[in-house]
Short mmCIF file of C-alpha atoms in Angstrom, two decimals:
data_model
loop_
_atom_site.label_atom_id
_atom_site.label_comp_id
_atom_site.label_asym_id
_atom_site.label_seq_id
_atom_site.Cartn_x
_atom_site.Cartn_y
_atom_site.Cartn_z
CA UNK Q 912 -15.72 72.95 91.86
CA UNK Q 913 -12.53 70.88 91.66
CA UNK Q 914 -10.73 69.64 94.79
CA UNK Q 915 -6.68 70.91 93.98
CA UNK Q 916 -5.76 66.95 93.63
CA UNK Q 917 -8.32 66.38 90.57
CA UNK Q 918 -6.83 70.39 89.44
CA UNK Q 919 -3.34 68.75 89.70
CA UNK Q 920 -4.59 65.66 87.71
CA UNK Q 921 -6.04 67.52 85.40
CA UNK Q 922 -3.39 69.70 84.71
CA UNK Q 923 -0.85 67.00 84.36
CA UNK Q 924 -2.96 64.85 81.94
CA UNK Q 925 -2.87 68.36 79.28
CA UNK Q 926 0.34 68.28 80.20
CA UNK Q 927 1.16 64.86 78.66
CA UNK Q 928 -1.35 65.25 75.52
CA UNK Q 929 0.84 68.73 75.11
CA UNK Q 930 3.95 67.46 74.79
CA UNK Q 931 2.24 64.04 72.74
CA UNK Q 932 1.34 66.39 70.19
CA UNK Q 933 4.53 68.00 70.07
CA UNK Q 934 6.92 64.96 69.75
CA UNK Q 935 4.56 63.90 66.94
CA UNK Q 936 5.03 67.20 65.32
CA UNK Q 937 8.89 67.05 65.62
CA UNK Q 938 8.37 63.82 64.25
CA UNK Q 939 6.41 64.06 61.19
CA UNK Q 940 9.20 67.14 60.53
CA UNK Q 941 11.94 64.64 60.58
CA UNK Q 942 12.54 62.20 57.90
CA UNK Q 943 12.43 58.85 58.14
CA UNK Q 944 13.72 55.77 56.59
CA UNK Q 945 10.82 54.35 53.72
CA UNK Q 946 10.31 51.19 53.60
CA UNK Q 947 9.29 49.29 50.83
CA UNK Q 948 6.50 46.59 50.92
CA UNK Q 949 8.95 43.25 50.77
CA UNK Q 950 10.73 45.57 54.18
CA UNK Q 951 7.02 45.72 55.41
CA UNK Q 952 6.38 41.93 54.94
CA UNK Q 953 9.37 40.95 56.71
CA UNK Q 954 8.50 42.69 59.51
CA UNK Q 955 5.20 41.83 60.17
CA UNK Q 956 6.24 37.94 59.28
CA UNK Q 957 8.95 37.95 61.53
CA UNK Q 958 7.09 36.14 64.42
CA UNK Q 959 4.28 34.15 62.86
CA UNK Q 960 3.34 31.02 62.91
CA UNK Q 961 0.90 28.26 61.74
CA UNK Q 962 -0.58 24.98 62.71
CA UNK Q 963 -2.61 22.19 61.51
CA UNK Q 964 -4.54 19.81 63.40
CA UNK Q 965 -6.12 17.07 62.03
CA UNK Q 966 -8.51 15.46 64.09
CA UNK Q 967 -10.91 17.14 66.93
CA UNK Q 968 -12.57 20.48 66.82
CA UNK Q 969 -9.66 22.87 66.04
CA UNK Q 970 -9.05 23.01 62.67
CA UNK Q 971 -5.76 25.24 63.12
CA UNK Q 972 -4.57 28.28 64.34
CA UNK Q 973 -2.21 31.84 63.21
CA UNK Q 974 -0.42 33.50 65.46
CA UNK Q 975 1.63 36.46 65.31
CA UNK Q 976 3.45 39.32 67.01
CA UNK Q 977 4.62 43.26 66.44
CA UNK Q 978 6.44 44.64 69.49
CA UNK Q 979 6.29 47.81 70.39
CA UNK Q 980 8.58 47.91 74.04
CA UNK Q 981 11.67 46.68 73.15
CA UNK Q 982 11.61 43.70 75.00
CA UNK Q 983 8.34 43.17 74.11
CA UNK Q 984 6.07 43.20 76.77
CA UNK Q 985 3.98 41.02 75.34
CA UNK Q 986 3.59 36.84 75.22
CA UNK Q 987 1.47 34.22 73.84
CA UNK Q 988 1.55 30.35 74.30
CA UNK Q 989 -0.07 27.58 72.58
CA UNK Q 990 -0.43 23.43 73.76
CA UNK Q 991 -2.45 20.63 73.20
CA UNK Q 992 -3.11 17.87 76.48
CA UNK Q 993 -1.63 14.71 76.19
CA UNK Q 994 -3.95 13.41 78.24
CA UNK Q 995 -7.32 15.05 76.65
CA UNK Q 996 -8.26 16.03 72.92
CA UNK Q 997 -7.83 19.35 74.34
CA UNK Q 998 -6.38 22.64 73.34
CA UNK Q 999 -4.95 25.68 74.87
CA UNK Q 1000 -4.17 29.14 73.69
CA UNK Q 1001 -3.40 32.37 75.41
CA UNK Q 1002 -2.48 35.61 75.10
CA UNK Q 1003 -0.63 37.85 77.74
CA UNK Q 1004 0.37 41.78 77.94
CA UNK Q 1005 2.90 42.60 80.47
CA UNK Q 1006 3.27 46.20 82.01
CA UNK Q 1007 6.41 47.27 84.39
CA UNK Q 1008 8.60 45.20 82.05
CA UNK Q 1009 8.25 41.83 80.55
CA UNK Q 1010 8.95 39.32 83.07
CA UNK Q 1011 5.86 38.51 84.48
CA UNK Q 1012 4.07 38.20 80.79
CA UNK Q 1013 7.38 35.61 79.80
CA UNK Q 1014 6.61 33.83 82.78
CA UNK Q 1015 2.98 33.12 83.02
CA UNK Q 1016 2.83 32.54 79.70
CA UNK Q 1017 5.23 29.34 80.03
CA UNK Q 1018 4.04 28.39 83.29
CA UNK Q 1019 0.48 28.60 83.27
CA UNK Q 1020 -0.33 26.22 80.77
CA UNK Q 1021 1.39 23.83 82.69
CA UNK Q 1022 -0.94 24.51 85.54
CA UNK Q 1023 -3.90 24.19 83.51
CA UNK Q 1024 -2.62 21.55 81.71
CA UNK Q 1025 -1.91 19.04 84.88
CA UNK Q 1026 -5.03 20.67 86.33
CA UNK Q 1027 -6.93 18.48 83.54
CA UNK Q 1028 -5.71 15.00 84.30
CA UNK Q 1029 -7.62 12.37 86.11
CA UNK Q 1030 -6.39 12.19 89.85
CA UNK Q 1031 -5.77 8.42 89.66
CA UNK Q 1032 -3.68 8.51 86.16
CA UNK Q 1033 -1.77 11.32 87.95
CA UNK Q 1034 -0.95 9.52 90.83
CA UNK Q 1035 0.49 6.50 88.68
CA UNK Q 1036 2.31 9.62 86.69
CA UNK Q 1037 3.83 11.13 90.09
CA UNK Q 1038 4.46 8.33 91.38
CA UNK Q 1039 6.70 7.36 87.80
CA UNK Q 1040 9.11 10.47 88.72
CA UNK Q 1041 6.51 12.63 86.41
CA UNK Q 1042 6.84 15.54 88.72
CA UNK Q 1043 8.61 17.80 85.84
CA UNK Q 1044 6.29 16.60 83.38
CA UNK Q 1045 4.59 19.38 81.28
CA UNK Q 1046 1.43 17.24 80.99
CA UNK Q 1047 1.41 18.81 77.61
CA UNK Q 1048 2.66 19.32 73.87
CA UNK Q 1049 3.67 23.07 73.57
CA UNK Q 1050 3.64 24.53 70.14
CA UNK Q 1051 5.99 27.12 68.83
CA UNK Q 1052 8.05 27.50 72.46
CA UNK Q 1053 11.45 28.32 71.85
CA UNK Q 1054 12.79 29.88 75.54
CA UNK Q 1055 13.69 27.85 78.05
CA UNK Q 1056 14.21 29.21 81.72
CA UNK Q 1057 17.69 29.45 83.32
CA UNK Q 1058 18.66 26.59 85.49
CA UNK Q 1059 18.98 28.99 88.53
CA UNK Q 1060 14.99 29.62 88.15
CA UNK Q 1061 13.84 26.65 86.77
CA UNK Q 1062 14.57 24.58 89.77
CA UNK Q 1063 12.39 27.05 91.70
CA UNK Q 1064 9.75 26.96 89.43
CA UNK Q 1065 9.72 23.01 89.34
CA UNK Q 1066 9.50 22.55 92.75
CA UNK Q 1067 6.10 25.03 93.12
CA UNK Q 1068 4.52 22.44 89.66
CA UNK Q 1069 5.67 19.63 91.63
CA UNK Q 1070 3.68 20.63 95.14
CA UNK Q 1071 0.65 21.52 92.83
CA UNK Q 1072 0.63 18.31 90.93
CA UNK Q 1073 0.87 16.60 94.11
CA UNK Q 1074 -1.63 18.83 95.80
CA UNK Q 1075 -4.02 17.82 92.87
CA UNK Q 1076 -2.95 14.30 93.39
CA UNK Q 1077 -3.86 14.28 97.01
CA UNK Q 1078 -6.94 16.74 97.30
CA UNK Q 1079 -9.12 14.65 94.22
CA UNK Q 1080 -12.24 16.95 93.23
CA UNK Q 1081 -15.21 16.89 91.20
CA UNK Q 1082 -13.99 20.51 89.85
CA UNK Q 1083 -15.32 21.41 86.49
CA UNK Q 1084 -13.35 23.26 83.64
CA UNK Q 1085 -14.16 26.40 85.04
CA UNK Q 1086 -13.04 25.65 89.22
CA UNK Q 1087 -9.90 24.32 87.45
CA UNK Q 1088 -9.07 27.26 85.34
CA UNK Q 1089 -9.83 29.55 88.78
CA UNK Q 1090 -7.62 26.89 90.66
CA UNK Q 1091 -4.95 27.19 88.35
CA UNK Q 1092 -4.73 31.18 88.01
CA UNK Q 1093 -4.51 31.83 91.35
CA UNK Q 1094 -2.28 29.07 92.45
CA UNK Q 1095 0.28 30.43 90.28
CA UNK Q 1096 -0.23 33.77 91.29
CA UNK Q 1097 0.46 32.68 94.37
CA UNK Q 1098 3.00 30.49 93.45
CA UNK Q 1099 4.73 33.62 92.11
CA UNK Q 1100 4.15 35.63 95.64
CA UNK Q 1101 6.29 32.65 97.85
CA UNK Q 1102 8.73 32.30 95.40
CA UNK Q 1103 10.00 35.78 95.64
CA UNK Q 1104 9.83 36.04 99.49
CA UNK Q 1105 11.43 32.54 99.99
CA UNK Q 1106 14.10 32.86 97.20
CA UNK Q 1107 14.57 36.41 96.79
CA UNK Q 1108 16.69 37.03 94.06
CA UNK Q 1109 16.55 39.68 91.17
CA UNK Q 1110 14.87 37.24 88.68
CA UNK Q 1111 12.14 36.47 91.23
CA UNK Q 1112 11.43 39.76 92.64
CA UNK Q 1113 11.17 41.43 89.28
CA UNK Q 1114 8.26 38.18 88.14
CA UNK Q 1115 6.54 39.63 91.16
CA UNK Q 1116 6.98 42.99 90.86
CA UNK Q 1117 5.99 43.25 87.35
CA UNK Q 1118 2.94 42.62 85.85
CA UNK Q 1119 0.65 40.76 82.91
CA UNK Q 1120 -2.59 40.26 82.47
CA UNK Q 1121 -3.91 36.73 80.45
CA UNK Q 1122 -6.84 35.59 77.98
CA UNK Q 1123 -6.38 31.60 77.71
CA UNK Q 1124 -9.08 29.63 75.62
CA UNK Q 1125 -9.71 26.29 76.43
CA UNK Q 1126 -11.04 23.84 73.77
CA UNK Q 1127 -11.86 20.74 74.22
CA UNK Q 1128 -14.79 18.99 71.64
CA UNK Q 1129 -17.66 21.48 71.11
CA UNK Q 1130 -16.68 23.32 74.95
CA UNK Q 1131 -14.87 26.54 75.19
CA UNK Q 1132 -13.80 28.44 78.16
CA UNK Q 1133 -12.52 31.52 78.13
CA UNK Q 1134 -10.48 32.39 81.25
CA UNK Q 1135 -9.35 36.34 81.34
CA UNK Q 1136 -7.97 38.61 84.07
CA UNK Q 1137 -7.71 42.05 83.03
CA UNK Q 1138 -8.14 43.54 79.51
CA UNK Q 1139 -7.04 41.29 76.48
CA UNK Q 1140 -9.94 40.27 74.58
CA UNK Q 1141 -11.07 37.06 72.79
CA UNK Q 1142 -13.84 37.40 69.70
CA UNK Q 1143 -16.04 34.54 69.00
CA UNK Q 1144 -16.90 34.42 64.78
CA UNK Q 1145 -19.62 32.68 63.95
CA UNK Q 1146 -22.08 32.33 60.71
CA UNK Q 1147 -26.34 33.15 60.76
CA UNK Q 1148 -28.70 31.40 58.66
CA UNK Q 1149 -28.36 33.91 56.03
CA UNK Q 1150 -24.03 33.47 55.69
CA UNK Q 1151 -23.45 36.71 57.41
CA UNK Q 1152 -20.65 36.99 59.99
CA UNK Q 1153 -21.60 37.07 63.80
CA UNK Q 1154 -19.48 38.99 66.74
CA UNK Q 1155 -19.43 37.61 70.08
CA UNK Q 1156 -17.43 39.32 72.59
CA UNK Q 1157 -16.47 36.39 75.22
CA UNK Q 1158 -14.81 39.03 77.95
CA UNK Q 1159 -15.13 41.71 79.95
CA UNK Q 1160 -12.01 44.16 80.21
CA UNK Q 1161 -11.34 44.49 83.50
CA UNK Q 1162 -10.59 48.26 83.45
CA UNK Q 1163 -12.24 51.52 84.65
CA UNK Q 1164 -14.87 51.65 81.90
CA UNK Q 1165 -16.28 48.34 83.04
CA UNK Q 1166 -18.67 49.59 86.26
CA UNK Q 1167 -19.38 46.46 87.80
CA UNK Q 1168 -15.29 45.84 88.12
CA UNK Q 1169 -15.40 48.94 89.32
CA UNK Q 1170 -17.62 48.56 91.88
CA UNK Q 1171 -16.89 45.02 93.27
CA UNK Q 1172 -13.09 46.58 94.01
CA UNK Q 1173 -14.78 49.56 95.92
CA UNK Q 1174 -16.91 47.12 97.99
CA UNK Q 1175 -13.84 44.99 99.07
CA UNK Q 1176 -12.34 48.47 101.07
CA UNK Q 1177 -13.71 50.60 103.47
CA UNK Q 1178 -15.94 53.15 102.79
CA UNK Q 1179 -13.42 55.84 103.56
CA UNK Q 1180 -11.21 54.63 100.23
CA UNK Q 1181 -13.96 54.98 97.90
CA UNK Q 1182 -12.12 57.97 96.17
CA UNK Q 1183 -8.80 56.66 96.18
CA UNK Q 1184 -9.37 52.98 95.67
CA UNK Q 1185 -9.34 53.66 91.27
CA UNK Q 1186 -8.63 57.11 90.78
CA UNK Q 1187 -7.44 58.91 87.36
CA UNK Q 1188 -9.14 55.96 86.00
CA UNK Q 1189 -6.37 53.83 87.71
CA UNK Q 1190 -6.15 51.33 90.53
CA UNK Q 1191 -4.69 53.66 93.48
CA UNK Q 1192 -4.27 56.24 90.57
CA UNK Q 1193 -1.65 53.89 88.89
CA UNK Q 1194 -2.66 50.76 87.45
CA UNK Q 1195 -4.88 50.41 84.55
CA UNK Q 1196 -5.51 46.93 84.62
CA UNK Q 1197 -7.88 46.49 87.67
CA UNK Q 1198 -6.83 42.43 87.27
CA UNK Q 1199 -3.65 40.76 87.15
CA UNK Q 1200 -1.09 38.65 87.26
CA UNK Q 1201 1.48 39.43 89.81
CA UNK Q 1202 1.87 43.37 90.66
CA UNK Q 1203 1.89 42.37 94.54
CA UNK Q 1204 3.09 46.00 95.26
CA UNK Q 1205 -0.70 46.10 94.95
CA UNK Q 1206 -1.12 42.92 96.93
CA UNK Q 1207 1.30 42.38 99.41
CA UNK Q 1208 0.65 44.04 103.26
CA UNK Q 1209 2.88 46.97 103.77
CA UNK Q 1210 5.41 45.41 106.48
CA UNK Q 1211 6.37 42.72 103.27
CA UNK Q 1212 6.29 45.58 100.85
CA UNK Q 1213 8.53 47.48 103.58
CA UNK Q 1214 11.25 44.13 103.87
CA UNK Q 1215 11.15 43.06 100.59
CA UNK Q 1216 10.24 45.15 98.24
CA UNK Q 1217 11.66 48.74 99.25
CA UNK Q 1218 15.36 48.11 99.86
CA UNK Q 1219 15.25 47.38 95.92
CA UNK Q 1220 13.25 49.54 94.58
CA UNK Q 1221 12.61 52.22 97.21
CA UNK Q 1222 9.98 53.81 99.71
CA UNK Q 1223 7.64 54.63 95.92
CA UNK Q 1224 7.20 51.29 95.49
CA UNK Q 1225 4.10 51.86 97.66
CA UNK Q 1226 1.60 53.47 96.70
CA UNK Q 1227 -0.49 56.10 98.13
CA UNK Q 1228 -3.77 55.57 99.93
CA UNK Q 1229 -2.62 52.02 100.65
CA UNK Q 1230 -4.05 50.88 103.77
CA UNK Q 1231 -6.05 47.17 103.15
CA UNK Q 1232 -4.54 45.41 100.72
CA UNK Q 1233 -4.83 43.67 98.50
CA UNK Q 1234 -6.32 45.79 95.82
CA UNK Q 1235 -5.56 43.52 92.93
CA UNK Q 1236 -6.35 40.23 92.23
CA UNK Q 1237 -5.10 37.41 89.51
CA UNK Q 1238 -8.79 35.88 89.84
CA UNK Q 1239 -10.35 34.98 86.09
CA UNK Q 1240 -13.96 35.71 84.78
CA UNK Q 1241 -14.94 32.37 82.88
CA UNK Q 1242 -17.07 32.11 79.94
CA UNK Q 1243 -18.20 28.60 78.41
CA UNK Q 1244 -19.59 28.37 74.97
CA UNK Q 1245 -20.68 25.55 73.43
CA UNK Q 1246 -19.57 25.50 69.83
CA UNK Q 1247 -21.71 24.48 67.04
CA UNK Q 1248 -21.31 24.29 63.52
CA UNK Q 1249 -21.87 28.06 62.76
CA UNK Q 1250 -18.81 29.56 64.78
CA UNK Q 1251 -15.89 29.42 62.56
CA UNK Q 1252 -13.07 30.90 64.61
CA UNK Q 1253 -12.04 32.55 67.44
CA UNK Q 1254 -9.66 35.70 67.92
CA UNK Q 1255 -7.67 36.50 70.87
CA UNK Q 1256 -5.42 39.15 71.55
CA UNK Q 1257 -3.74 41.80 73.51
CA UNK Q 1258 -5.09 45.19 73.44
CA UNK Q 1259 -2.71 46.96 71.44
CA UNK Q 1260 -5.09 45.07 69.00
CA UNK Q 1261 -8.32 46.09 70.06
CA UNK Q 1262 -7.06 49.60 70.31
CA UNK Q 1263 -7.45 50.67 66.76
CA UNK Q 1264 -9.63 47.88 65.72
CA UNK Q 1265 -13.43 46.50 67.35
CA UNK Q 1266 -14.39 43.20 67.26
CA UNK Q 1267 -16.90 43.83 64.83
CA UNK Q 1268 -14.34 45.05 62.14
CA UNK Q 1269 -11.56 41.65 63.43
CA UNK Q 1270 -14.54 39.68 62.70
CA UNK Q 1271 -15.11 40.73 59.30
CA UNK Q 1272 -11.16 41.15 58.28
CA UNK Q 1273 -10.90 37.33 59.61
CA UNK Q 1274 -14.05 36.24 57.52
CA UNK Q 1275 -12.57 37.86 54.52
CA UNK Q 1276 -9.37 36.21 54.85
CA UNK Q 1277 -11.03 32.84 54.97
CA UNK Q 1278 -12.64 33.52 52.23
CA UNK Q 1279 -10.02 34.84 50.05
CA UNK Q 1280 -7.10 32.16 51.52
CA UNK Q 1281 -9.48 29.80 50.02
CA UNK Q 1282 -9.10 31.16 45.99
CA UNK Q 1283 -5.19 30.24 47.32
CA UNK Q 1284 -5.74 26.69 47.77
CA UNK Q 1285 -6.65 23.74 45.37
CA UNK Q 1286 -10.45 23.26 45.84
CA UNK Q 1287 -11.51 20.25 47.93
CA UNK Q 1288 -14.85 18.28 47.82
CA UNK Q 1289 -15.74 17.61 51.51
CA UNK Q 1290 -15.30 13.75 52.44
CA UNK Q 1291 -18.72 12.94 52.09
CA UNK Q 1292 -21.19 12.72 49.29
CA UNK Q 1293 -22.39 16.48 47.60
CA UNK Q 1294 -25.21 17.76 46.10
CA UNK Q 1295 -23.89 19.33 42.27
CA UNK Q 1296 -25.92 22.83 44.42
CA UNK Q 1297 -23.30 22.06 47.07
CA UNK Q 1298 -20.01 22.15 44.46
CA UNK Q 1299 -21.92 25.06 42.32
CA UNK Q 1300 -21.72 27.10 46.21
CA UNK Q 1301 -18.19 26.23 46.57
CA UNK Q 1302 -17.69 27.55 43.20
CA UNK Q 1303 -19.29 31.16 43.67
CA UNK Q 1304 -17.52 31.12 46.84
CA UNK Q 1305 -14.03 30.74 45.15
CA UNK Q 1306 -15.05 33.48 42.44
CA UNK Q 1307 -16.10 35.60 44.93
CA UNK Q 1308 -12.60 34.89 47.28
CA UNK Q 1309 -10.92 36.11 44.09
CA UNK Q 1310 -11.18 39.82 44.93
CA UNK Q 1311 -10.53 39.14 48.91
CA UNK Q 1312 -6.89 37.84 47.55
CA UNK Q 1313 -5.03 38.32 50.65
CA UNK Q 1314 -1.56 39.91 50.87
CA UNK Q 1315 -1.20 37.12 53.89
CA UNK Q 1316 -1.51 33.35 54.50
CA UNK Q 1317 -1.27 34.39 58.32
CA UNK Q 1318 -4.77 35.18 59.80
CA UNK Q 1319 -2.82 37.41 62.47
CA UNK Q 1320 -0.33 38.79 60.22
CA UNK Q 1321 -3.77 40.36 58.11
CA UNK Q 1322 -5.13 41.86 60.96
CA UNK Q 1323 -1.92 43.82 62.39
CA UNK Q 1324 -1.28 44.62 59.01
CA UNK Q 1325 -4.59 46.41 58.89
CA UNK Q 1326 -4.46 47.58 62.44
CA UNK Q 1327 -1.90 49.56 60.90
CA UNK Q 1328 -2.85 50.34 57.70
CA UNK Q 1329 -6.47 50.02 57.07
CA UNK Q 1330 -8.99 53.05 55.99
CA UNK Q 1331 -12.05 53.85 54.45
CA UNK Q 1332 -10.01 53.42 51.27
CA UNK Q 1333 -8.80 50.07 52.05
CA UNK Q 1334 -5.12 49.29 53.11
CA UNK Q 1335 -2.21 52.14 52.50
CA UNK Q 1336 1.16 51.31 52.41
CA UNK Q 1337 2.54 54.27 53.35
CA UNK Q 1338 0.49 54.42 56.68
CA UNK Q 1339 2.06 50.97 57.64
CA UNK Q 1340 5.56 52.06 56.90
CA UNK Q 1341 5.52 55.30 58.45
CA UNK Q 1342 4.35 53.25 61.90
CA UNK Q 1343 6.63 50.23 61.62
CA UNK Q 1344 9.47 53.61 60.47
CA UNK Q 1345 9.36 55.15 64.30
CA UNK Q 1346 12.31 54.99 66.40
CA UNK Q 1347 12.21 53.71 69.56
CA UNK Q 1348 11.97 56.26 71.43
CA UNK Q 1349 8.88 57.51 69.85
CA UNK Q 1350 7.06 54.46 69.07
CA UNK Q 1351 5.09 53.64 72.06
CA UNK Q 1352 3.74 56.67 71.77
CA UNK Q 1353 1.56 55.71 68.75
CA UNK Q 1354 0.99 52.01 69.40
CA UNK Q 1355 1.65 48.87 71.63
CA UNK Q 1356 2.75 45.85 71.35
CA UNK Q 1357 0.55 43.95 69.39
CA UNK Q 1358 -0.36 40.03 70.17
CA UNK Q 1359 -3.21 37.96 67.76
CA UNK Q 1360 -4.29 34.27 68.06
CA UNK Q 1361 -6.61 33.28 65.49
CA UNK Q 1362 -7.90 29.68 66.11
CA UNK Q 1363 -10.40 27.83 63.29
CA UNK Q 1364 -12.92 25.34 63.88
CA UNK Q 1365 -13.64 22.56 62.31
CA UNK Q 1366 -17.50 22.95 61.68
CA UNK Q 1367 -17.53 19.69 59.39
CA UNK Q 1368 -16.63 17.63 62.27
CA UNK Q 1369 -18.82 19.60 65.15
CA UNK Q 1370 -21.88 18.92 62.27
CA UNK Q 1371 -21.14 15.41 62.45
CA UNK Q 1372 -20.45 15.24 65.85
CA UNK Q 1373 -23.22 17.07 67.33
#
């Protein structure tokens, strides 16, 4: 037997597949605009980007974008420390509108990145009038913040450079990626209830949940809160392609998340802590950046939050908050020669494709980018079995020709497009045709970082 709530629930969810399949009908009765492939290459290329490194592990790294929301929802950011030969990348998917995504994509880094420099070279930096220092070299950032919240936002990096300054620790990478997550989430928290403002209150209010990969020589961390995903590639003895899933989603599928938020409430919650497959029946992500409706006690959420956005804003069954938290799971890899690249992204990615099949389109793509490209003898002496390899290697990248230089651009184009019958055109059209309105409805916002190794120098250097 049902109780009437789950009736209600159920009800409501045939209700929304019901009217799904409708609009869709409508839809596919209505014609829409074709678009031919040169209109389908500009719109997947609008928002990639490439970049070469030359020294270190990373090799490079594609990025791209396809929104979906209009703003987009989702972010990405990439650096390199000035202070280490390390690198950062991360991916972030917003929910309840973009502005927490924006922000902790732009700010976090920073955190990490100051996180990562010696205490005693940071002094000497603070104490140089450093204090609005990135600490880093940001790649492909083109937004600034407005003045009005930048000065807010400088002032929080400047207390937590010179908390880091004054409170020295033996941390490793993965207490400093921890440190740095939840000291801007809470960052975030004081800054809307000790500047209230619009722009602050809607960072808070908002939500985004983050992947960032840290590289540094043959270490990787992967810090995530919530469900993007990052995809380790890697080669076997016999040159076949490896998957290794570095994350856990944090969602309602994955039972230990599930149970470690039941534990933290009484046992009188236990069927309203995540119900409908949702934190308090609303939130999917059960980690995340911001989303303090979820984390705040109710007298704040009653001052601060409800004369804005009114007495819903709270949620039902809320009695001992928090029930969400920004806190990252941390993987460390060591890299060796074999892995060849890594893949992060949101999960309008991993919706429609597993990490099994990104794997593969990636490895393909290598291999045909390479028939693009002038063949190169490694700098060091090679066997004539060595070049006679790299020969059957280019004749057999001849038929993996990709329509894409852009690692990321090739696998939203097949997230789109791709069948049993390889890539059809009129599949990606139709998708990228939808108006807004209807859109969401058949995908998300879509957000890929593909990051190469260099396994010539991790041979050499391991």
């Amino acid at each position: 037997m049902f109780s009437l709530s789950q009736v209600v629930e159920r009800l409501s969810k045939i209700g929304e597949q019901i009217r799904f399949l409708t609009t869709s009908a409508i839809f596919y009765r209505t014609a829409v605009p074709k678009l031919s492939p040169r209109d389908v290459d500009h719109i997947l290329r609008t928002y990639e980007h490439s970049q070469d490194f030359y020294e270190g592990s990373v090799k490079s790294y594609d990025s791209n974008q396809l929104p979906s929301n209009y703003p987009m929802e989702d972010s990405r950011s990439e650096a390199s420390s000035l202070f280490t030969s390390g690198h950062l990348f991360g991916v972030f998917d917003g929910h309840a509108g973009p502005a927490c995504a924006q922000v902790i994509a732009k700010r976090l880094m920073r955190y990490i990145g100051v996180s990562l420099v010696p205490p005693d070279l940071l002094k000497r930096q603070l104490e140089g009038g450093a204090e609005s220092y990135s600490f880093l070299k940001c790649h492909n950032d083109k937004v600034d913040f407005v003045a009005e919240i930048q000065g807010i936002y400088e002032k929080s990096f400047s207390k937590y450079a010179r908390h880091l300054c004054s409170h020295p620790t033996n941390s490793n990478i993965q207490e400093l990626l921890e440190n740095a997550f939840m000291r801007l989430d809470n960052d975030i928290s004081n800054e809307a209830l000790q500047s209230p403002s619009l722009r602050t209150m809607s960072v808070a209010m908002s939500g985004s949940v983050a992947c960032v990969a840290h590289i540094n020589g043959s270490n990787l961390h992967i810090a995530s809160t919530g469900d993007c995903g990052a995809v380790l590639g890697s080669v076997t003895d016999t040159g076949q392609l490896m998957t290794t899933l570095l994350t856990n989603a944090h969602n309602s599928e994955n039972v230990g998340e599930c149970k470690r938020i039941v534990s933290e409430h009484p046992l009188s919650e236990k069927d309203t802590v995540i119900r409908g497959e949702r934190l308090l029946g609303q939130l999917a992500p059960l980690r995340a950046f911001g989303d303090f409706r979820y984390k705040w006690p109710v007298d704040i959420l009653q001052n601060f939050a409800v004369p804005q956005y009114g007495e819903h804003v709270i949620a039902q069954n809320y009695f001992t908050p928090p029930y969400l938290t920004a806190y990252p799971e941390v993987t460390h890899h060591i890299l060796t020669p074999r892995d060849r690249f890594l893949i992060i992204a949101s999960d309008g990615l991993w919706d429609v494709i597993s990490p099994m099949q990104a794997t593969q389109l990636v490895g393909e793509h290598m291999s045909g980018k390479a028939f693009l490209k002038p063949m190169e003898l490694p700098k060091r002496d090679v066997t004539l079995g060595e070049v006679e390899e790299m020969l059957a290697n280019r004749k057999l990248g001849q038929k993996n020709k990709p329509q894409d230089q852009n690692a990321a651009t090739h696998l939203i184009r097949h997230a789109l497009g791709g069948s049993d019958y390889g890539l059809e055109h009129s599949k990606i059209a139709h998708l990228l045709s939808l108006p807004q309105d209807v859109v969401r409805l058949f995908r998300d916002d879509i957000t890929v970082t593909v990051v190469f190794f260099d396994h010539e120098y991790m041979a050499h250097s391991t």
